[in-house]
Amino acid sequence: MTTYRRKRLGDILVAKGYVTQPQIDSVLARTDGREKRLGEMLLDEGLISEEVIAKTLAEQRDLHYTDLGNFRINPQFFEKIPVDLMERYQFVPVEETGETLVVAMTDPNNIVAIDEIEMILGKALDIRVSSPSAIIDALKRSGSSEHVLHSVSEDFKFHIVRDEDDREEVLSLESIDRDESPIIKLMHTTIFDAIQRRASDIHIESTDKNVMIKYRIDGVLYSATEPIDIKFHSAIVSRIKVMSDLDIAERRIPQDGRFKIRTGSKTIDFRVSILPSAFGEDVVIRILDKESITAGVNVLKLESLGFNENDLRPFRKSIREPYGMVLVTGPTGSGKTTTLYAAISEITTGEDKLITIEDPVEYQLRGVTQIPVNEKKGLTFAKGLRSILRHDPDKIMVGEIRDAETAQIAVQSALTGHLVFTTVHANNAFDVLGRFLNMGIEPYNFVSSLNCILAQRLVRTLCTKCKKQIRLTRQDCEDSALDYDQYGKHVFYDVVGCKECNYTGYRGRQSITEFLDLSDRIREMILERRPSSEIRKAAISEGMTTLRQSAVAKVLAGETTLKEINRVTFIE
């Protein structure tokens, strides 16, 4: 039986300087008969944090405090300890030494819980202390890939919310743990893990012998688990088809579908694309976690996206014009939609009617009417845009211009007094000109309607916790078209990898931009149908920053690496 030397919690807090005695006296005086512990009352008052309480409890009981940080539970513990037991008593197993199990828990004073855990597990416990939120986070991180994905032969649930279904079902660690079907459990756990790791897509790829599951995080693919035997491939794809209401029997043509899940208090949308390949059907699942970023989008500002100041000032001027077209261009996944939402968030005052038509509605904005495209029901961008114009809007956002009809209506809308935000797929700001002219838009109308063109890409930013300084060799400079005499002595940074960045060396992404302002000279050159190479030279001579220049500036500022910008931009 472990003997604890009791100390008063308040005395420890005061001695450590976390609170003062008058603050404790004041809180105790306001208890009003509440049956709460001192630590809880101080936490409610905002005087101390969960971490402080955990550290103080550890000292009170002469125990060790454990910082769980990015700690992940060893998968073998999930085979012995039920997840619901961990959640009920708020503990996680840390390590096992002989007949003793080291656990981190929130309340070392809960002797009943300790006794029950020891009885269920048949092991003596070595108690450590951690905070409730740290333990919950550790369970979320570990109750996913490490729990199940490492072995499909183990008993690998969340529940799908149908559009026509009023009931709401929940994805949680407990529901995953209770499910008995290995394949269902594998897929639900994969999705749960992808959400926890901020993945934008899940890729399921087949080879001659294996099935590979990968996540796209910050624009780059990472393996989610060890390769799974190919014999499970058909069952995995069939499960995804069932979730997405697709034809299970059809395996020869591509199929697209969607589904929703409810996890905790939010609903998440998923887009599914299934494509036949040489070794079977490959699957990509796009995750649209609207609610987790809606709050961020509503307070998002353009400067937080990584814009350089030379582009930010004129772009802000363009989005505040009374009418015209603001075009953002770049490949899929280059942050175009986020930029438009940030722009809309900055100019939305409630005085104007703002309507968007998107495929899909990715983020939900306050005070904005948002319409999702539904091509199966006949609601295309062009048809929706015509209807929007009859709805008395002041500002319009068209998610993407894909065809000549949509382009024509968007240009006409900009010419008739509306401010139109839209995107188009092109490699740079100058390729956009050719795209619109090839769609049959008259150069005069296009030039008259256009306020600006912004081309952008996303580059991964270095993890600030672990990046290291390096010097470039002459070969490094030549490979990246940099002058060695100018940059050879400059301090650059490279990746290392740590727990904070999941050992990738990068954490988060920022925009690099190329802003084409429509000066009189540029407008005249477009009207004369001059080659885009000539227009580009003229724009650069007027001070335009190219995508490559914007990227190099981020490298020089120590925000990213040469390897990263070489991955996303052409070397000039």
mmCIF file with all atom_site columns, N, CA, C and O in Angstrom, residues 470-514:
data_model
loop_
_atom_site.group_PDB
_atom_site.id
_atom_site.type_symbol
_atom_site.label_atom_id
_atom_site.label_alt_id
_atom_site.label_comp_id
_atom_site.label_asym_id
_atom_site.label_entity_id
_atom_site.label_seq_id
_atom_site.pdbx_PDB_ins_code
_atom_site.Cartn_x
_atom_site.Cartn_y
_atom_site.Cartn_z
_atom_site.occupancy
_atom_site.B_iso_or_equiv
_atom_site.pdbx_formal_charge
_atom_site.auth_seq_id
_atom_site.auth_comp_id
_atom_site.auth_asym_id
_atom_site.auth_atom_id
_atom_site.pdbx_PDB_model_num
ATOM 1   N N  . ILE A 1 470 ? 21.545 26.353 -42.222 1.00 0.00 ? 470 ILE A N  1
ATOM 2   C CA . ILE A 1 470 ? 22.479 25.733 -43.165 1.00 0.00 ? 470 ILE A CA 1
ATOM 3   C C  . ILE A 1 470 ? 23.081 26.822 -44.050 1.00 0.00 ? 470 ILE A C  1
ATOM 4   O O  . ILE A 1 470 ? 22.576 27.943 -44.117 1.00 0.00 ? 470 ILE A O  1
ATOM 5   N N  . ARG A 1 471 ? 24.180 26.488 -44.713 1.00 0.00 ? 471 ARG A N  1
ATOM 6   C CA . ARG A 1 471 ? 24.770 27.341 -45.740 1.00 0.00 ? 471 ARG A CA 1
ATOM 7   C C  . ARG A 1 471 ? 24.649 26.621 -47.080 1.00 0.00 ? 471 ARG A C  1
ATOM 8   O O  . ARG A 1 471 ? 24.816 25.407 -47.158 1.00 0.00 ? 471 ARG A O  1
ATOM 9   N N  . LEU A 1 472 ? 24.375 27.379 -48.131 1.00 0.00 ? 472 LEU A N  1
ATOM 10  C CA . LEU A 1 472 ? 24.223 26.774 -49.446 1.00 0.00 ? 472 LEU A CA 1
ATOM 11  C C  . LEU A 1 472 ? 25.578 26.568 -50.098 1.00 0.00 ? 472 LEU A C  1
ATOM 12  O O  . LEU A 1 472 ? 26.480 27.412 -49.974 1.00 0.00 ? 472 LEU A O  1
ATOM 13  N N  . THR A 1 473 ? 25.712 25.455 -50.805 1.00 0.00 ? 473 THR A N  1
ATOM 14  C CA . THR A 1 473 ? 26.898 25.235 -51.619 1.00 0.00 ? 473 THR A CA 1
ATOM 15  C C  . THR A 1 473 ? 26.687 25.906 -52.977 1.00 0.00 ? 473 THR A C  1
ATOM 16  O O  . THR A 1 473 ? 25.567 26.320 -53.324 1.00 0.00 ? 473 THR A O  1
ATOM 17  N N  . ARG A 1 474 ? 27.758 26.000 -53.722 1.00 0.00 ? 474 ARG A N  1
ATOM 18  C CA . ARG A 1 474 ? 27.641 26.588 -55.061 1.00 0.00 ? 474 ARG A CA 1
ATOM 19  C C  . ARG A 1 474 ? 26.675 25.771 -55.933 1.00 0.00 ? 474 ARG A C  1
ATOM 20  O O  . ARG A 1 474 ? 25.896 26.333 -56.707 1.00 0.00 ? 474 ARG A O  1
ATOM 21  N N  . GLN A 1 475 ? 26.699 24.441 -55.763 1.00 0.00 ? 475 GLN A N  1
ATOM 22  C CA . GLN A 1 475 ? 25.804 23.584 -56.543 1.00 0.00 ? 475 GLN A CA 1
ATOM 23  C C  . GLN A 1 475 ? 24.348 23.828 -56.163 1.00 0.00 ? 475 GLN A C  1
ATOM 24  O O  . GLN A 1 475 ? 23.464 23.847 -57.027 1.00 0.00 ? 475 GLN A O  1
ATOM 25  N N  . ASP A 1 476 ? 24.095 24.010 -54.853 1.00 0.00 ? 476 ASP A N  1
ATOM 26  C CA . ASP A 1 476 ? 22.725 24.305 -54.392 1.00 0.00 ? 476 ASP A CA 1
ATOM 27  C C  . ASP A 1 476 ? 22.201 25.565 -55.068 1.00 0.00 ? 476 ASP A C  1
ATOM 28  O O  . ASP A 1 476 ? 21.043 25.620 -55.511 1.00 0.00 ? 476 ASP A O  1
ATOM 29  N N  . CYS A 1 477 ? 23.036 26.588 -55.131 1.00 0.00 ? 477 CYS A N  1
ATOM 30  C CA . CYS A 1 477 ? 22.625 27.851 -55.746 1.00 0.00 ? 477 CYS A CA 1
ATOM 31  C C  . CYS A 1 477 ? 22.372 27.684 -57.241 1.00 0.00 ? 477 CYS A C  1
ATOM 32  O O  . CYS A 1 477 ? 21.383 28.203 -57.774 1.00 0.00 ? 477 CYS A O  1
ATOM 33  N N  . GLU A 1 478 ? 23.245 26.946 -57.910 1.00 0.00 ? 478 GLU A N  1
ATOM 34  C CA . GLU A 1 478 ? 23.063 26.736 -59.343 1.00 0.00 ? 478 GLU A CA 1
ATOM 35  C C  . GLU A 1 478 ? 21.780 25.961 -59.622 1.00 0.00 ? 478 GLU A C  1
ATOM 36  O O  . GLU A 1 478 ? 21.055 26.269 -60.573 1.00 0.00 ? 478 GLU A O  1
ATOM 37  N N  . ASP A 1 479 ? 21.491 24.951 -58.809 1.00 0.00 ? 479 ASP A N  1
ATOM 38  C CA . ASP A 1 479 ? 20.276 24.145 -59.000 1.00 0.00 ? 479 ASP A CA 1
ATOM 39  C C  . ASP A 1 479 ? 19.011 24.978 -58.821 1.00 0.00 ? 479 ASP A C  1
ATOM 40  O O  . ASP A 1 479 ? 17.966 24.657 -59.396 1.00 0.00 ? 479 ASP A O  1
ATOM 41  N N  . SER A 1 480 ? 19.095 26.026 -58.011 1.00 0.00 ? 480 SER A N  1
ATOM 42  C CA . SER A 1 480 ? 17.908 26.863 -57.746 1.00 0.00 ? 480 SER A CA 1
ATOM 43  C C  . SER A 1 480 ? 17.993 28.218 -58.441 1.00 0.00 ? 480 SER A C  1
ATOM 44  O O  . SER A 1 480 ? 17.194 29.116 -58.140 1.00 0.00 ? 480 SER A O  1
ATOM 45  N N  . ALA A 1 481 ? 18.950 28.366 -59.357 1.00 0.00 ? 481 ALA A N  1
ATOM 46  C CA . ALA A 1 481 ? 19.128 29.602 -60.134 1.00 0.00 ? 481 ALA A CA 1
ATOM 47  C C  . ALA A 1 481 ? 19.340 30.818 -59.231 1.00 0.00 ? 481 ALA A C  1
ATOM 48  O O  . ALA A 1 481 ? 18.786 31.892 -59.467 1.00 0.00 ? 481 ALA A O  1
ATOM 49  N N  . LEU A 1 482 ? 20.162 30.638 -58.191 1.00 0.00 ? 482 LEU A N  1
ATOM 50  C CA . LEU A 1 482 ? 20.519 31.734 -57.299 1.00 0.00 ? 482 LEU A CA 1
ATOM 51  C C  . LEU A 1 482 ? 21.991 32.083 -57.487 1.00 0.00 ? 482 LEU A C  1
ATOM 52  O O  . LEU A 1 482 ? 22.813 31.204 -57.775 1.00 0.00 ? 482 LEU A O  1
ATOM 53  N N  . ASP A 1 483 ? 22.321 33.347 -57.326 1.00 0.00 ? 483 ASP A N  1
ATOM 54  C CA . ASP A 1 483 ? 23.695 33.802 -57.460 1.00 0.00 ? 483 ASP A CA 1
ATOM 55  C C  . ASP A 1 483 ? 24.475 33.443 -56.192 1.00 0.00 ? 483 ASP A C  1
ATOM 56  O O  . ASP A 1 483 ? 24.179 33.948 -55.110 1.00 0.00 ? 483 ASP A O  1
ATOM 57  N N  . TYR A 1 484 ? 25.483 32.578 -56.335 1.00 0.00 ? 484 TYR A N  1
ATOM 58  C CA . TYR A 1 484 ? 26.241 32.121 -55.165 1.00 0.00 ? 484 TYR A CA 1
ATOM 59  C C  . TYR A 1 484 ? 26.973 33.283 -54.487 1.00 0.00 ? 484 TYR A C  1
ATOM 60  O O  . TYR A 1 484 ? 27.046 33.346 -53.259 1.00 0.00 ? 484 TYR A O  1
ATOM 61  N N  . ASP A 1 485 ? 27.501 34.216 -55.288 1.00 0.00 ? 485 ASP A N  1
ATOM 62  C CA . ASP A 1 485 ? 28.207 35.360 -54.698 1.00 0.00 ? 485 ASP A CA 1
ATOM 63  C C  . ASP A 1 485 ? 27.280 36.196 -53.830 1.00 0.00 ? 485 ASP A C  1
ATOM 64  O O  . ASP A 1 485 ? 27.716 36.815 -52.859 1.00 0.00 ? 485 ASP A O  1
ATOM 65  N N  . GLN A 1 486 ? 25.992 36.205 -54.179 1.00 0.00 ? 486 GLN A N  1
ATOM 66  C CA . GLN A 1 486 ? 25.024 36.997 -53.421 1.00 0.00 ? 486 GLN A CA 1
ATOM 67  C C  . GLN A 1 486 ? 24.457 36.240 -52.230 1.00 0.00 ? 486 GLN A C  1
ATOM 68  O O  . GLN A 1 486 ? 24.245 36.806 -51.151 1.00 0.00 ? 486 GLN A O  1
ATOM 69  N N  . TYR A 1 487 ? 24.229 34.928 -52.412 1.00 0.00 ? 487 TYR A N  1
ATOM 70  C CA . TYR A 1 487 ? 23.524 34.160 -51.379 1.00 0.00 ? 487 TYR A CA 1
ATOM 71  C C  . TYR A 1 487 ? 24.388 33.122 -50.660 1.00 0.00 ? 487 TYR A C  1
ATOM 72  O O  . TYR A 1 487 ? 23.921 32.474 -49.727 1.00 0.00 ? 487 TYR A O  1
ATOM 73  N N  . GLY A 1 488 ? 25.629 32.951 -51.061 1.00 0.00 ? 488 GLY A N  1
ATOM 74  C CA . GLY A 1 488 ? 26.471 31.931 -50.471 1.00 0.00 ? 488 GLY A CA 1
ATOM 75  C C  . GLY A 1 488 ? 26.689 32.101 -48.978 1.00 0.00 ? 488 GLY A C  1
ATOM 76  O O  . GLY A 1 488 ? 26.851 31.120 -48.243 1.00 0.00 ? 488 GLY A O  1
ATOM 77  N N  . LYS A 1 489 ? 26.718 33.343 -48.508 1.00 0.00 ? 489 LYS A N  1
ATOM 78  C CA . LYS A 1 489 ? 26.953 33.600 -47.080 1.00 0.00 ? 489 LYS A CA 1
ATOM 79  C C  . LYS A 1 489 ? 25.659 33.863 -46.314 1.00 0.00 ? 489 LYS A C  1
ATOM 80  O O  . LYS A 1 489 ? 25.689 34.120 -45.112 1.00 0.00 ? 489 LYS A O  1
ATOM 81  N N  . HIS A 1 490 ? 24.521 33.805 -47.001 1.00 0.00 ? 490 HIS A N  1
ATOM 82  C CA . HIS A 1 490 ? 23.230 34.046 -46.343 1.00 0.00 ? 490 HIS A CA 1
ATOM 83  C C  . HIS A 1 490 ? 22.838 32.809 -45.518 1.00 0.00 ? 490 HIS A C  1
ATOM 84  O O  . HIS A 1 490 ? 23.123 31.679 -45.893 1.00 0.00 ? 490 HIS A O  1
ATOM 85  N N  . VAL A 1 491 ? 22.201 33.040 -44.380 1.00 0.00 ? 491 VAL A N  1
ATOM 86  C CA . VAL A 1 491 ? 21.751 31.926 -43.529 1.00 0.00 ? 491 VAL A CA 1
ATOM 87  C C  . VAL A 1 491 ? 20.417 31.386 -44.057 1.00 0.00 ? 491 VAL A C  1
ATOM 88  O O  . VAL A 1 491 ? 19.432 32.134 -44.147 1.00 0.00 ? 491 VAL A O  1
ATOM 89  N N  . PHE A 1 492 ? 20.395 30.122 -44.428 1.00 0.00 ? 492 PHE A N  1
ATOM 90  C CA . PHE A 1 492 ? 19.168 29.459 -44.854 1.00 0.00 ? 492 PHE A CA 1
ATOM 91  C C  . PHE A 1 492 ? 18.786 28.432 -43.789 1.00 0.00 ? 492 PHE A C  1
ATOM 92  O O  . PHE A 1 492 ? 19.556 28.132 -42.880 1.00 0.00 ? 492 PHE A O  1
ATOM 93  N N  . TYR A 1 493 ? 17.581 27.875 -43.934 1.00 0.00 ? 493 TYR A N  1
ATOM 94  C CA . TYR A 1 493 ? 17.111 26.891 -42.955 1.00 0.00 ? 493 TYR A CA 1
ATOM 95  C C  . TYR A 1 493 ? 16.675 25.619 -43.670 1.00 0.00 ? 493 TYR A C  1
ATOM 96  O O  . TYR A 1 493 ? 16.255 25.646 -44.834 1.00 0.00 ? 493 TYR A O  1
ATOM 97  N N  . ASP A 1 494 ? 16.754 24.508 -42.937 1.00 0.00 ? 494 ASP A N  1
ATOM 98  C CA . ASP A 1 494 ? 16.345 23.224 -43.491 1.00 0.00 ? 494 ASP A CA 1
ATOM 99  C C  . ASP A 1 494 ? 15.548 22.455 -42.442 1.00 0.00 ? 494 ASP A C  1
ATOM 100 O O  . ASP A 1 494 ? 15.507 22.833 -41.265 1.00 0.00 ? 494 ASP A O  1
ATOM 101 N N  . VAL A 1 495 ? 14.921 21.353 -42.867 1.00 0.00 ? 495 VAL A N  1
ATOM 102 C CA . VAL A 1 495 ? 14.054 20.571 -41.983 1.00 0.00 ? 495 VAL A CA 1
ATOM 103 C C  . VAL A 1 495 ? 14.873 19.681 -41.057 1.00 0.00 ? 495 VAL A C  1
ATOM 104 O O  . VAL A 1 495 ? 15.989 19.278 -41.389 1.00 0.00 ? 495 VAL A O  1
ATOM 105 N N  . VAL A 1 496 ? 14.289 19.385 -39.898 1.00 0.00 ? 496 VAL A N  1
ATOM 106 C CA . VAL A 1 496 ? 14.860 18.420 -38.965 1.00 0.00 ? 496 VAL A CA 1
ATOM 107 C C  . VAL A 1 496 ? 13.817 17.356 -38.649 1.00 0.00 ? 496 VAL A C  1
ATOM 108 O O  . VAL A 1 496 ? 13.976 16.186 -38.964 1.00 0.00 ? 496 VAL A O  1
ATOM 109 N N  . GLY A 1 497 ? 12.695 17.793 -38.041 1.00 0.00 ? 497 GLY A N  1
ATOM 110 C CA . GLY A 1 497 ? 11.619 16.878 -37.661 1.00 0.00 ? 497 GLY A CA 1
ATOM 111 C C  . GLY A 1 497 ? 11.564 16.679 -36.164 1.00 0.00 ? 497 GLY A C  1
ATOM 112 O O  . GLY A 1 497 ? 12.582 16.409 -35.524 1.00 0.00 ? 497 GLY A O  1
ATOM 113 N N  . CYS A 1 498 ? 10.385 16.834 -35.593 1.00 0.00 ? 498 CYS A N  1
ATOM 114 C CA . CYS A 1 498 ? 10.196 16.645 -34.155 1.00 0.00 ? 498 CYS A CA 1
ATOM 115 C C  . CYS A 1 498 ? 8.744  16.246 -33.906 1.00 0.00 ? 498 CYS A C  1
ATOM 116 O O  . CYS A 1 498 ? 7.946  16.130 -34.835 1.00 0.00 ? 498 CYS A O  1
ATOM 117 N N  . LYS A 1 499 ? 8.375  16.065 -32.633 1.00 0.00 ? 499 LYS A N  1
ATOM 118 C CA . LYS A 1 499 ? 7.006  15.677 -32.290 1.00 0.00 ? 499 LYS A CA 1
ATOM 119 C C  . LYS A 1 499 ? 5.996  16.728 -32.734 1.00 0.00 ? 499 LYS A C  1
ATOM 120 O O  . LYS A 1 499 ? 4.893  16.414 -33.175 1.00 0.00 ? 499 LYS A O  1
ATOM 121 N N  . GLU A 1 500 ? 6.368  18.008 -32.610 1.00 0.00 ? 500 GLU A N  1
ATOM 122 C CA . GLU A 1 500 ? 5.432  19.091 -32.931 1.00 0.00 ? 500 GLU A CA 1
ATOM 123 C C  . GLU A 1 500 ? 4.969  19.040 -34.382 1.00 0.00 ? 500 GLU A C  1
ATOM 124 O O  . GLU A 1 500 ? 3.837  19.385 -34.692 1.00 0.00 ? 500 GLU A O  1
ATOM 125 N N  . CYS A 1 501 ? 5.876  18.636 -35.296 1.00 0.00 ? 501 CYS A N  1
ATOM 126 C CA . CYS A 1 501 ? 5.541  18.628 -36.726 1.00 0.00 ? 501 CYS A CA 1
ATOM 127 C C  . CYS A 1 501 ? 5.363  17.220 -37.264 1.00 0.00 ? 501 CYS A C  1
ATOM 128 O O  . CYS A 1 501 ? 5.388  17.002 -38.481 1.00 0.00 ? 501 CYS A O  1
ATOM 129 N N  . ASN A 1 502 ? 5.160  16.255 -36.356 1.00 0.00 ? 502 ASN A N  1
ATOM 130 C CA . ASN A 1 502 ? 4.975  14.856 -36.748 1.00 0.00 ? 502 ASN A CA 1
ATOM 131 C C  . ASN A 1 502 ? 6.183  14.348 -37.544 1.00 0.00 ? 502 ASN A C  1
ATOM 132 O O  . ASN A 1 502 ? 6.043  13.541 -38.452 1.00 0.00 ? 502 ASN A O  1
ATOM 133 N N  . TYR A 1 503 ? 7.362  14.868 -37.198 1.00 0.00 ? 503 TYR A N  1
ATOM 134 C CA . TYR A 1 503 ? 8.637  14.464 -37.775 1.00 0.00 ? 503 TYR A CA 1
ATOM 135 C C  . TYR A 1 503 ? 8.734  14.722 -39.283 1.00 0.00 ? 503 TYR A C  1
ATOM 136 O O  . TYR A 1 503 ? 9.487  14.053 -39.992 1.00 0.00 ? 503 TYR A O  1
ATOM 137 N N  . THR A 1 504 ? 8.008  15.713 -39.779 1.00 0.00 ? 504 THR A N  1
ATOM 138 C CA . THR A 1 504 ? 8.104  16.084 -41.194 1.00 0.00 ? 504 THR A CA 1
ATOM 139 C C  . THR A 1 504 ? 9.024  17.287 -41.401 1.00 0.00 ? 504 THR A C  1
ATOM 140 O O  . THR A 1 504 ? 9.519  17.498 -42.508 1.00 0.00 ? 504 THR A O  1
ATOM 141 N N  . GLY A 1 505 ? 9.221  18.089 -40.356 1.00 0.00 ? 505 GLY A N  1
ATOM 142 C CA . GLY A 1 505 ? 10.020 19.304 -40.484 1.00 0.00 ? 505 GLY A CA 1
ATOM 143 C C  . GLY A 1 505 ? 9.193  20.507 -40.893 1.00 0.00 ? 505 GLY A C  1
ATOM 144 O O  . GLY A 1 505 ? 9.673  21.642 -40.848 1.00 0.00 ? 505 GLY A O  1
ATOM 145 N N  . TYR A 1 506 ? 7.948  20.271 -41.304 1.00 0.00 ? 506 TYR A N  1
ATOM 146 C CA . TYR A 1 506 ? 7.061  21.364 -41.723 1.00 0.00 ? 506 TYR A CA 1
ATOM 147 C C  . TYR A 1 506 ? 5.801  21.369 -40.865 1.00 0.00 ? 506 TYR A C  1
ATOM 148 O O  . TYR A 1 506 ? 5.339  20.322 -40.418 1.00 0.00 ? 506 TYR A O  1
ATOM 149 N N  . ARG A 1 507 ? 5.250  22.567 -40.663 1.00 0.00 ? 507 ARG A N  1
ATOM 150 C CA . ARG A 1 507 ? 3.970  22.669 -39.943 1.00 0.00 ? 507 ARG A CA 1
ATOM 151 C C  . ARG A 1 507 ? 3.174  23.847 -40.505 1.00 0.00 ? 507 ARG A C  1
ATOM 152 O O  . ARG A 1 507 ? 3.548  25.009 -40.328 1.00 0.00 ? 507 ARG A O  1
ATOM 153 N N  . GLY A 1 508 ? 2.084  23.527 -41.213 1.00 0.00 ? 508 GLY A N  1
ATOM 154 C CA . GLY A 1 508 ? 1.247  24.570 -41.801 1.00 0.00 ? 508 GLY A CA 1
ATOM 155 C C  . GLY A 1 508 ? 1.753  24.999 -43.171 1.00 0.00 ? 508 GLY A C  1
ATOM 156 O O  . GLY A 1 508 ? 2.829  24.597 -43.632 1.00 0.00 ? 508 GLY A O  1
ATOM 157 N N  . ARG A 1 509 ? 0.938  25.831 -43.846 1.00 0.00 ? 509 ARG A N  1
ATOM 158 C CA . ARG A 1 509 ? 1.292  26.343 -45.167 1.00 0.00 ? 509 ARG A CA 1
ATOM 159 C C  . ARG A 1 509 ? 0.963  27.827 -45.276 1.00 0.00 ? 509 ARG A C  1
ATOM 160 O O  . ARG A 1 509 ? 0.100  28.335 -44.562 1.00 0.00 ? 509 ARG A O  1
ATOM 161 N N  . GLN A 1 510 ? 1.651  28.503 -46.172 1.00 0.00 ? 510 GLN A N  1
ATOM 162 C CA . GLN A 1 510 ? 1.369  29.906 -46.459 1.00 0.00 ? 510 GLN A CA 1
ATOM 163 C C  . GLN A 1 510 ? 1.330  30.125 -47.967 1.00 0.00 ? 510 GLN A C  1
ATOM 164 O O  . GLN A 1 510 ? 1.863  29.324 -48.742 1.00 0.00 ? 510 GLN A O  1
ATOM 165 N N  . SER A 1 511 ? 0.709  31.240 -48.354 1.00 0.00 ? 511 SER A N  1
ATOM 166 C CA . SER A 1 511 ? 0.559  31.548 -49.776 1.00 0.00 ? 511 SER A CA 1
ATOM 167 C C  . SER A 1 511 ? 1.798  32.241 -50.323 1.00 0.00 ? 511 SER A C  1
ATOM 168 O O  . SER A 1 511 ? 2.439  33.038 -49.637 1.00 0.00 ? 511 SER A O  1
ATOM 169 N N  . ILE A 1 512 ? 2.137  31.920 -51.570 1.00 0.00 ? 512 ILE A N  1
ATOM 170 C CA . ILE A 1 512 ? 3.023  32.771 -52.363 1.00 0.00 ? 512 ILE A CA 1
ATOM 171 C C  . ILE A 1 512 ? 2.169  33.290 -53.516 1.00 0.00 ? 512 ILE A C  1
ATOM 172 O O  . ILE A 1 512 ? 1.333  32.566 -54.047 1.00 0.00 ? 512 ILE A O  1
ATOM 173 N N  . THR A 1 513 ? 2.341  34.535 -53.884 1.00 0.00 ? 513 THR A N  1
ATOM 174 C CA . THR A 1 513 ? 1.390  35.173 -54.799 1.00 0.00 ? 513 THR A CA 1
ATOM 175 C C  . THR A 1 513 ? 2.078  35.899 -55.947 1.00 0.00 ? 513 THR A C  1
ATOM 176 O O  . THR A 1 513 ? 3.255  36.256 -55.869 1.00 0.00 ? 513 THR A O  1
ATOM 177 N N  . GLU A 1 514 ? 1.289  36.098 -56.986 1.00 0.00 ? 514 GLU A N  1
ATOM 178 C CA . GLU A 1 514 ? 1.714  36.860 -58.169 1.00 0.00 ? 514 GLU A CA 1
ATOM 179 C C  . GLU A 1 514 ? 0.518  37.739 -58.538 1.00 0.00 ? 514 GLU A C  1
ATOM 180 O O  . GLU A 1 514 ? -0.503 37.232 -59.012 1.00 0.00 ? 514 GLU A O  1
#
